[in-house]
Short mmCIF file of C-alpha atoms in Angstrom, two decimals:
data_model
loop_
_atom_site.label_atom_id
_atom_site.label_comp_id
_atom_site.label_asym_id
_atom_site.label_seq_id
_atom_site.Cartn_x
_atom_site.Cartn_y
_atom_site.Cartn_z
CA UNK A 15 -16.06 4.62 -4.69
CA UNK A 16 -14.21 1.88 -3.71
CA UNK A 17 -13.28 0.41 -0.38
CA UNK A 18 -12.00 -2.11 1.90
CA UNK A 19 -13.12 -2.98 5.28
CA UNK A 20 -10.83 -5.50 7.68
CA UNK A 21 -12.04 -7.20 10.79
CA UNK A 22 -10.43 -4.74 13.63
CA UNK A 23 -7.66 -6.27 15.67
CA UNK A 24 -5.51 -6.64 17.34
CA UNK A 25 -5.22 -9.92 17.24
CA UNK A 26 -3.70 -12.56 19.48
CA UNK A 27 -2.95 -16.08 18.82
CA UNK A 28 -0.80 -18.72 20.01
CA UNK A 29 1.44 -20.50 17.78
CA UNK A 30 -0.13 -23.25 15.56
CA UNK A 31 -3.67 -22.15 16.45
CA UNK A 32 -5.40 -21.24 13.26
CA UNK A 33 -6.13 -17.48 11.67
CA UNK A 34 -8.50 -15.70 9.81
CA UNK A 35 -8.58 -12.36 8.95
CA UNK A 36 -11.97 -10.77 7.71
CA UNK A 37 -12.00 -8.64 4.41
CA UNK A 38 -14.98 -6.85 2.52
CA UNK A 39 -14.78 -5.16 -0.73
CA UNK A 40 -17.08 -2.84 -2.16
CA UNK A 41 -15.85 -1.77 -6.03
CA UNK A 42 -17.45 -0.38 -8.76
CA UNK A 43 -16.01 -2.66 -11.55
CA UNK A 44 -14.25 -6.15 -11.20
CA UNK A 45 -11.09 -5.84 -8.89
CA UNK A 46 -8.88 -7.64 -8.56
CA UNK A 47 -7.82 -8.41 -4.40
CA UNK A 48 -4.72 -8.84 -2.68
CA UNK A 49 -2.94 -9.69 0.44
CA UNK A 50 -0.14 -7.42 1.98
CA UNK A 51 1.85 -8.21 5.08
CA UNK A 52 4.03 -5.44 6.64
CA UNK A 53 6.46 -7.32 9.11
CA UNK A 54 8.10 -5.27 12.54
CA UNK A 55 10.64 -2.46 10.72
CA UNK A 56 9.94 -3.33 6.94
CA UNK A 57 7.81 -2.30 4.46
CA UNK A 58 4.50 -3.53 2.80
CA UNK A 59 5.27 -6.38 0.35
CA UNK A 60 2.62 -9.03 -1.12
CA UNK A 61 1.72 -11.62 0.23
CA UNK A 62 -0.99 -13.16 -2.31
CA UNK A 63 -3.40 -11.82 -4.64
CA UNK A 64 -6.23 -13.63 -6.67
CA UNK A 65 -7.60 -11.71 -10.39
CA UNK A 66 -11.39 -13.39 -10.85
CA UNK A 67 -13.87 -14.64 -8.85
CA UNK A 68 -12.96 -18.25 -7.13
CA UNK A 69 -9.73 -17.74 -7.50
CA UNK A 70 -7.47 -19.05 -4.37
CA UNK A 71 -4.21 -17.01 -4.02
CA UNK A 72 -1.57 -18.82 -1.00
CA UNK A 73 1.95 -18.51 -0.18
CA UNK A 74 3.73 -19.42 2.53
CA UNK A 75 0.90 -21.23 4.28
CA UNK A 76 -1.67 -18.56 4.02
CA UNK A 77 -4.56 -18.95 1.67
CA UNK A 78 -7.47 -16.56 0.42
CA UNK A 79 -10.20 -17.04 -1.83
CA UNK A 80 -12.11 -14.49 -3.73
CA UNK A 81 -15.96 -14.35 -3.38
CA UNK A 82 -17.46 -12.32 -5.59
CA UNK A 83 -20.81 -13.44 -4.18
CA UNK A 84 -20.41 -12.14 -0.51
CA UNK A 85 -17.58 -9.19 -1.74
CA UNK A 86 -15.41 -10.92 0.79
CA UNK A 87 -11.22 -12.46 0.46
CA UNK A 88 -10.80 -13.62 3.88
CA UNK A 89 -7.16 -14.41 5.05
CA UNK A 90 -6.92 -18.18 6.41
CA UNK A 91 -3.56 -19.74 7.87
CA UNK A 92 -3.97 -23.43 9.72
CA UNK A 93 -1.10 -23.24 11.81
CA UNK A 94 0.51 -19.90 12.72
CA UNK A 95 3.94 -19.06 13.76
CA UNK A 96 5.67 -16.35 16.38
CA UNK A 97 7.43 -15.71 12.86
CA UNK A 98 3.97 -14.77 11.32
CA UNK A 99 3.70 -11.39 13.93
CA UNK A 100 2.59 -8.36 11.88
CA UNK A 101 0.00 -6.00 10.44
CA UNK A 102 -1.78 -7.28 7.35
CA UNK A 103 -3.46 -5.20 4.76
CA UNK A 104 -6.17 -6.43 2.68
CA UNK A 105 -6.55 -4.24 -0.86
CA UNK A 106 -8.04 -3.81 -4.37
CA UNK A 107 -7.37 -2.71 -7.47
CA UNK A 108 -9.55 -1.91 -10.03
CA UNK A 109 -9.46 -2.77 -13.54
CA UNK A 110 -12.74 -1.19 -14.71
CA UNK A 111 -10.16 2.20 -15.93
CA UNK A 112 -7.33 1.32 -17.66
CA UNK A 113 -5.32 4.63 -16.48
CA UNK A 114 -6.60 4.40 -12.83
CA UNK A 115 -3.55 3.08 -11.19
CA UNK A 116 -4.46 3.16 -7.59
CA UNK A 117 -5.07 0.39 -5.14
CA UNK A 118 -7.14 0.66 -2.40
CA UNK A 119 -6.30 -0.65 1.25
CA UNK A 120 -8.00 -1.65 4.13
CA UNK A 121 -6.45 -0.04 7.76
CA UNK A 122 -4.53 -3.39 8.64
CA UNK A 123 -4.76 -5.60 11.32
CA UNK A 124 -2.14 -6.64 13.45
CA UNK A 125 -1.48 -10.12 14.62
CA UNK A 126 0.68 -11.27 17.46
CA UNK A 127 1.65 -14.76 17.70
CA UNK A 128 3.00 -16.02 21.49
CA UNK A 129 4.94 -18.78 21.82
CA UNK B 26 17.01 -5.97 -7.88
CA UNK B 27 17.88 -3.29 -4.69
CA UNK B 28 14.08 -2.99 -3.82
CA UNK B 29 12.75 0.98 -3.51
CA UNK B 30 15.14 3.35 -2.01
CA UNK B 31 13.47 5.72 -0.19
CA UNK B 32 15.18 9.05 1.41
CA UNK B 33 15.30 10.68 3.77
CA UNK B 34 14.01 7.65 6.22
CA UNK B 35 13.22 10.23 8.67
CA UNK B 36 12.04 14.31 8.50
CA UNK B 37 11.43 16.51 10.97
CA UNK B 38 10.39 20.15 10.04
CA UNK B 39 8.61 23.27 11.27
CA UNK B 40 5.13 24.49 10.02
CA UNK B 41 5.01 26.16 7.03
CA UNK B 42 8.38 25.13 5.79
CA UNK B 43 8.96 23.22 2.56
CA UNK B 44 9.69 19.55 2.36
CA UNK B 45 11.08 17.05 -0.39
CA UNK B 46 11.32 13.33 -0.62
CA UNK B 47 12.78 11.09 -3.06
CA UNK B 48 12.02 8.11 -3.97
CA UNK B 49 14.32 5.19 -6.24
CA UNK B 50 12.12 2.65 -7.85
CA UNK B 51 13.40 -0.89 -8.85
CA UNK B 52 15.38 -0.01 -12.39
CA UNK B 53 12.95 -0.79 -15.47
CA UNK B 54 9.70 -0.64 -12.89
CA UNK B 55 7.19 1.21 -15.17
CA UNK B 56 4.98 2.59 -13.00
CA UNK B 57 5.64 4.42 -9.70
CA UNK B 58 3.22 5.43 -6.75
CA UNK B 59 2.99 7.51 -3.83
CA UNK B 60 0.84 6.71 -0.93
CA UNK B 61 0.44 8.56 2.74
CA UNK B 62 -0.03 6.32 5.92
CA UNK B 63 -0.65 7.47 9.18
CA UNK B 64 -0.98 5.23 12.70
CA UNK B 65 -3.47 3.11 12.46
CA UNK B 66 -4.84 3.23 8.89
CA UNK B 67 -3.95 1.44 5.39
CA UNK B 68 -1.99 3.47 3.08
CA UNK B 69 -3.77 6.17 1.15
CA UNK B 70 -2.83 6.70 -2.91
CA UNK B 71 -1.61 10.23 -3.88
CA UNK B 72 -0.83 9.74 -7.35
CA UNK B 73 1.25 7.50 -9.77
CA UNK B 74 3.29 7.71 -12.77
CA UNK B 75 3.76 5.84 -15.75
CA UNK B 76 7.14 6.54 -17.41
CA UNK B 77 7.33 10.23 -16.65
CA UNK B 78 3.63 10.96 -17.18
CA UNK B 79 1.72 11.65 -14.22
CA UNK B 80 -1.32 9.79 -15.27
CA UNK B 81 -3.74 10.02 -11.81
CA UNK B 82 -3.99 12.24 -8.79
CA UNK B 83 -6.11 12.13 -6.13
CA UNK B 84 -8.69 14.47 -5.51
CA UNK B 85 -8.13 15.05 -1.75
CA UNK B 86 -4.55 15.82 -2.79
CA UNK B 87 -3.70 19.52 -1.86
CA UNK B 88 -2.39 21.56 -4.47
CA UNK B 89 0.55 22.08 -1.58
CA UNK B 90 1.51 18.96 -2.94
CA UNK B 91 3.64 17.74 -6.14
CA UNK B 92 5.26 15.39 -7.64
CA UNK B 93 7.72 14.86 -10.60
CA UNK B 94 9.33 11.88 -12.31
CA UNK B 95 11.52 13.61 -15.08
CA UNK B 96 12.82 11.03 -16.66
CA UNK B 97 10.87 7.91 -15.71
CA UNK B 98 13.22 6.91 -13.27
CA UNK B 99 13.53 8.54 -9.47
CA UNK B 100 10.95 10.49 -8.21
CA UNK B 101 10.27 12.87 -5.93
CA UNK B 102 7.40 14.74 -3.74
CA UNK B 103 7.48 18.33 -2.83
CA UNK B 104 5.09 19.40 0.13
CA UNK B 105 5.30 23.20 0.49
CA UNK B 106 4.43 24.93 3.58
CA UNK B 107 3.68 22.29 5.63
CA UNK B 108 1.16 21.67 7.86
CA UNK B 109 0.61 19.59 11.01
CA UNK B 110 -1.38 17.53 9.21
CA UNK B 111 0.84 16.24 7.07
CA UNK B 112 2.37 14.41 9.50
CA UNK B 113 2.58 10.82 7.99
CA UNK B 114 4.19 8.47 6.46
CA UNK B 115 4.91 9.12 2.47
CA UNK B 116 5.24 5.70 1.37
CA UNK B 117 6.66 4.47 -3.11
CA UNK B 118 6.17 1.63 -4.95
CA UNK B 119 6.76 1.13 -8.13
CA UNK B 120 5.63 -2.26 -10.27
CA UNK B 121 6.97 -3.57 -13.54
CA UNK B 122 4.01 -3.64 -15.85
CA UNK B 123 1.39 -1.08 -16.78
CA UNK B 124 -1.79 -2.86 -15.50
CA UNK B 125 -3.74 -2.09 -12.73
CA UNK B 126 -3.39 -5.42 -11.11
CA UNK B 127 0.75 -5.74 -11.03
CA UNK B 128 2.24 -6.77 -7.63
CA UNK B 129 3.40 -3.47 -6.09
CA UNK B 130 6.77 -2.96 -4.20
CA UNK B 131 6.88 -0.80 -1.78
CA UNK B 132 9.96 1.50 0.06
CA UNK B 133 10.42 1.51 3.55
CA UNK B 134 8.59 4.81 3.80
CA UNK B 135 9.59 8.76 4.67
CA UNK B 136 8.30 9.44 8.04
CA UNK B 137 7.39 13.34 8.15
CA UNK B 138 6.48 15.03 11.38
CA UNK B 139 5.89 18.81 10.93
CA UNK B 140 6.20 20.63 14.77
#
């Protein structure tokens, strides 16, 4: 079946150093990967997504790109913020089934930015 | 656009008695989801519905769970005689479209602890 695997945090920066965030896919058809960031008392909500391979999703500074070749849609940010504290959730969904609705999510890691 | 309304925000209950949530999905949102999340791991699907069709459950679901959406708008999920286990959060989304790939938007989640 499907999966997700994220590098395990926590993890600590301090502001404007840079961020990555590891993510590994294994599907059975051709997913289609996203970004979700959950933020201190809120709930999950997109942060970027990309549909085929080479595709580069990015929004608000963060950037990933997907690799079909090494199954992998690593997170990247050059310059992180205190503001940029939470868990992220790297997922997939799977297009292969037209009535399987389900995405599939990685266990989050959770970044702390210090001033 | 209100986001997903999720209630109650919090539930506390004793073993073996019956629980429901509801959820609200963002009006005209097509399809609507229910995933489980518990500390330290990415949400987990349950099942979704397009319209009022159920259309996919998961197979670890116990059949102490169900769900309805009766008339394609507000759902809810019924867990009957509760166990410790269940313990979790029961997180919605819901998403416009009716592909696989459609930005989901989630609720702030029901937190459930069973005693």
């Amino acid at each position: 079946g499907d999966s997700v695997t994220q590098m395990e945090g926590p993890v600590t920066l301090s502001e404007e150093a840079f961020l990555t965030i590891n993510c590994t896919y294994t599907a059975t058809g051709y997913p289609s990967l996203f970004w979700y960031v959950q933020y201190p008392g809120e709930g999950l909500q997109l942060l970027l997504k990309a549909t085929k391979a080479d595709d580069k999703g990015s929004n608000k500074g963060f950037e990933a790109t997907y690799r079909k070749e090494t199954t992998s849609f690593h997170l990247e940010k050059g310059s992180v913020q205190v503001s940029d504290s939470a868990v992220y959730f790297c997922a997939l969904s799977d297009l292969g089934d037209p009535n399987a609705g389900k995405s599939t999510f990685g266990d989050g890691t959770t970044l702390t930015v210090k001033p | 656009d209100t986001g997903v309304s999720q209630n109650p925000r919090h539930k506390i209950t004793k073993r073996g008695q019956n629980v429901t949530f509801r959820c609200d999905p963002i009006s005209e949102h097509n399809r609507l989801y229910w995933y489980r999340q518990t500390l330290g791991q990415g949400p987990e699907f349950l099942t979704y519905f397009q319209n009022e069709a159920q259309l996919e459950k998961s197979r670890l679901l116990s059949d102490r769970f169900s769900a309805e959406r009766p008339k394609g708008s507000f759902s809810t999920l019924e867990i009957q005689r509760t166990e410790q286990g269940d313990s979790a959060m029961y997180l919605c989304a819901s998403s416009l479209g009716t592909a696989s790939n459609e930005k989901l938007f989630f609720g702030s989640g029901t937190q459930l602890s069973v005693l």
